[in-house]
């Protein structure tokens, strides 16, 4: 089983910044993809940003130029630097990781979520 520990959410004013982090632990052989999704009240969960083991990244159009995803492979940790935050960024942010266990089964795991609120 993979455990994901998220941190860094909170309340910030419009225009402010936050940095989310997520660390994966457990019987991990390899991680192929780590990313962040978010879900606002009354809306479906959506991709924010993700990064692969090939060092490629995808971003939602709404966050391009404001958010940056990065990854520390030895620590199995992914970060999301969020700048120029807007009220519409308010949501619960979930970490997701896709990889392979040490017994070579695949996994697709989600964190518990961390609340990000952008408000004055």
Short mmCIF file of C-alpha atoms in Angstrom, two decimals:
data_model
loop_
_atom_site.label_atom_id
_atom_site.label_comp_id
_atom_site.label_asym_id
_atom_site.label_seq_id
_atom_site.Cartn_x
_atom_site.Cartn_y
_atom_site.Cartn_z
CA UNK A 1 0.00 0.00 0.00
CA UNK A 2 1.16 3.55 -0.74
CA UNK A 3 0.70 6.36 1.76
CA UNK A 4 0.57 9.95 0.58
CA UNK A 5 1.15 12.79 3.03
CA UNK A 6 0.14 16.24 1.82
CA UNK A 7 0.90 19.59 3.36
CA UNK A 8 0.94 23.28 2.56
CA UNK A 9 -2.70 24.23 2.11
CA UNK A 10 -4.31 27.17 3.85
CA UNK A 11 -5.91 30.57 3.51
CA UNK A 12 -4.25 33.19 1.32
CA UNK A 13 -5.26 36.52 -0.12
CA UNK A 14 -5.72 36.99 -3.87
CA UNK A 15 -2.35 37.46 -5.51
CA UNK A 16 -0.61 35.46 -2.83
CA UNK A 17 1.37 32.24 -3.00
CA UNK A 18 1.28 28.78 -1.48
CA UNK A 19 3.44 25.72 -1.88
CA UNK A 20 1.93 22.26 -1.62
CA UNK A 21 3.99 19.16 -1.03
CA UNK A 22 3.17 15.46 -1.16
CA UNK A 23 5.41 12.59 -0.12
CA UNK A 24 4.75 8.99 -1.05
CA UNK A 25 5.91 6.09 1.09
CA UNK A 26 5.42 2.34 1.18
CA UNK A 27 6.53 -0.64 -0.86
CA UNK A 28 7.35 1.41 -3.92
CA UNK A 29 9.48 0.08 -6.74
CA UNK A 30 8.99 2.98 -9.09
CA UNK A 31 6.79 6.04 -9.51
CA UNK A 32 5.80 6.88 -13.05
CA UNK A 33 3.64 9.91 -12.44
CA UNK A 34 2.92 12.36 -9.63
CA UNK A 35 0.40 15.12 -9.84
CA UNK A 36 -2.15 17.41 -8.29
CA UNK A 37 -5.87 17.55 -8.89
CA UNK A 38 -8.47 19.80 -7.31
CA UNK A 39 -12.16 19.77 -6.60
CA UNK A 40 -14.18 22.87 -5.87
CA UNK A 41 -17.63 22.70 -4.25
CA UNK A 42 -20.22 21.51 -6.75
CA UNK A 43 -17.62 20.76 -9.40
CA UNK A 44 -15.86 17.65 -10.63
CA UNK A 45 -12.28 16.86 -9.78
CA UNK A 46 -9.90 18.27 -12.37
CA UNK A 47 -6.24 18.00 -13.23
CA UNK A 48 -4.10 20.90 -12.05
CA UNK A 49 -0.63 19.65 -12.97
CA UNK A 50 1.26 16.39 -13.25
CA UNK A 51 4.80 15.30 -13.95
CA UNK A 52 6.13 12.01 -15.24
CA UNK A 53 9.31 10.05 -14.70
CA UNK A 54 10.36 11.22 -18.16
CA UNK A 55 10.44 14.77 -16.77
CA UNK A 56 7.44 15.92 -18.79
CA UNK A 57 4.71 18.06 -17.26
CA UNK A 58 1.09 18.91 -18.02
CA UNK A 59 -0.84 21.89 -16.69
CA UNK A 60 -4.44 22.95 -16.76
CA UNK A 61 -4.87 25.99 -18.99
CA UNK A 62 -6.23 27.97 -16.07
CA UNK A 63 -2.99 27.65 -14.08
CA UNK A 64 -0.34 27.91 -16.78
CA UNK A 65 2.17 30.62 -16.01
CA UNK A 66 1.09 30.77 -12.36
CA UNK A 67 1.68 27.26 -11.00
CA UNK A 68 4.83 25.16 -11.22
CA UNK A 69 5.07 21.46 -10.48
CA UNK A 70 8.37 19.90 -9.48
CA UNK A 71 9.50 16.56 -8.18
CA UNK A 72 12.23 15.20 -5.93
CA UNK A 73 12.64 11.64 -7.11
CA UNK A 74 14.87 10.30 -4.30
CA UNK A 75 12.35 11.60 -1.75
CA UNK A 76 9.27 10.48 -3.74
CA UNK A 77 7.96 14.00 -3.24
CA UNK A 78 6.07 16.31 -5.54
CA UNK A 79 5.62 20.05 -5.03
CA UNK A 80 3.17 22.54 -6.44
CA UNK A 81 4.24 26.16 -6.26
CA UNK A 82 1.15 28.31 -6.69
CA UNK A 83 1.64 32.02 -7.40
CA UNK A 84 -0.78 34.81 -8.26
CA UNK A 85 -3.59 32.88 -6.65
CA UNK A 86 -7.15 33.76 -7.56
CA UNK A 87 -10.42 33.13 -5.72
CA UNK A 88 -11.33 30.59 -8.39
CA UNK A 89 -8.33 28.50 -7.31
CA UNK A 90 -10.18 27.76 -4.08
CA UNK A 91 -10.64 23.99 -3.82
CA UNK A 92 -9.48 20.85 -2.09
CA UNK A 93 -6.22 19.82 -3.72
CA UNK A 94 -5.44 16.11 -4.00
CA UNK A 95 -2.11 14.47 -4.63
CA UNK A 96 -2.09 11.51 -7.02
CA UNK A 97 0.67 9.06 -7.76
CA UNK A 98 0.90 6.21 -10.26
CA UNK A 99 3.58 3.59 -10.07
CA UNK A 100 4.68 0.04 -9.34
CA UNK A 101 4.96 -1.81 -6.05
CA UNK A 102 8.00 -3.88 -5.17
CA UNK A 103 6.00 -6.97 -6.12
CA UNK A 104 5.47 -5.37 -9.55
CA UNK A 105 1.76 -4.74 -9.16
CA UNK A 106 0.70 -1.30 -10.31
CA UNK A 107 -0.89 1.35 -8.09
CA UNK A 108 -2.84 4.56 -8.53
CA UNK A 109 -3.14 6.28 -5.16
CA UNK A 110 -4.74 9.45 -3.84
CA UNK A 111 -3.99 11.62 -0.85
CA UNK A 112 -6.56 12.83 1.65
CA UNK A 113 -6.66 16.31 0.20
CA UNK A 114 -5.61 19.72 1.49
CA UNK A 115 -7.83 22.79 1.45
CA UNK A 116 -6.69 25.89 -0.40
CA UNK A 117 -8.81 29.00 0.11
CA UNK A 118 -8.11 32.23 -1.72
CA UNK A 119 -10.05 35.08 -0.19
CA UNK A 120 -9.62 38.62 1.05
#
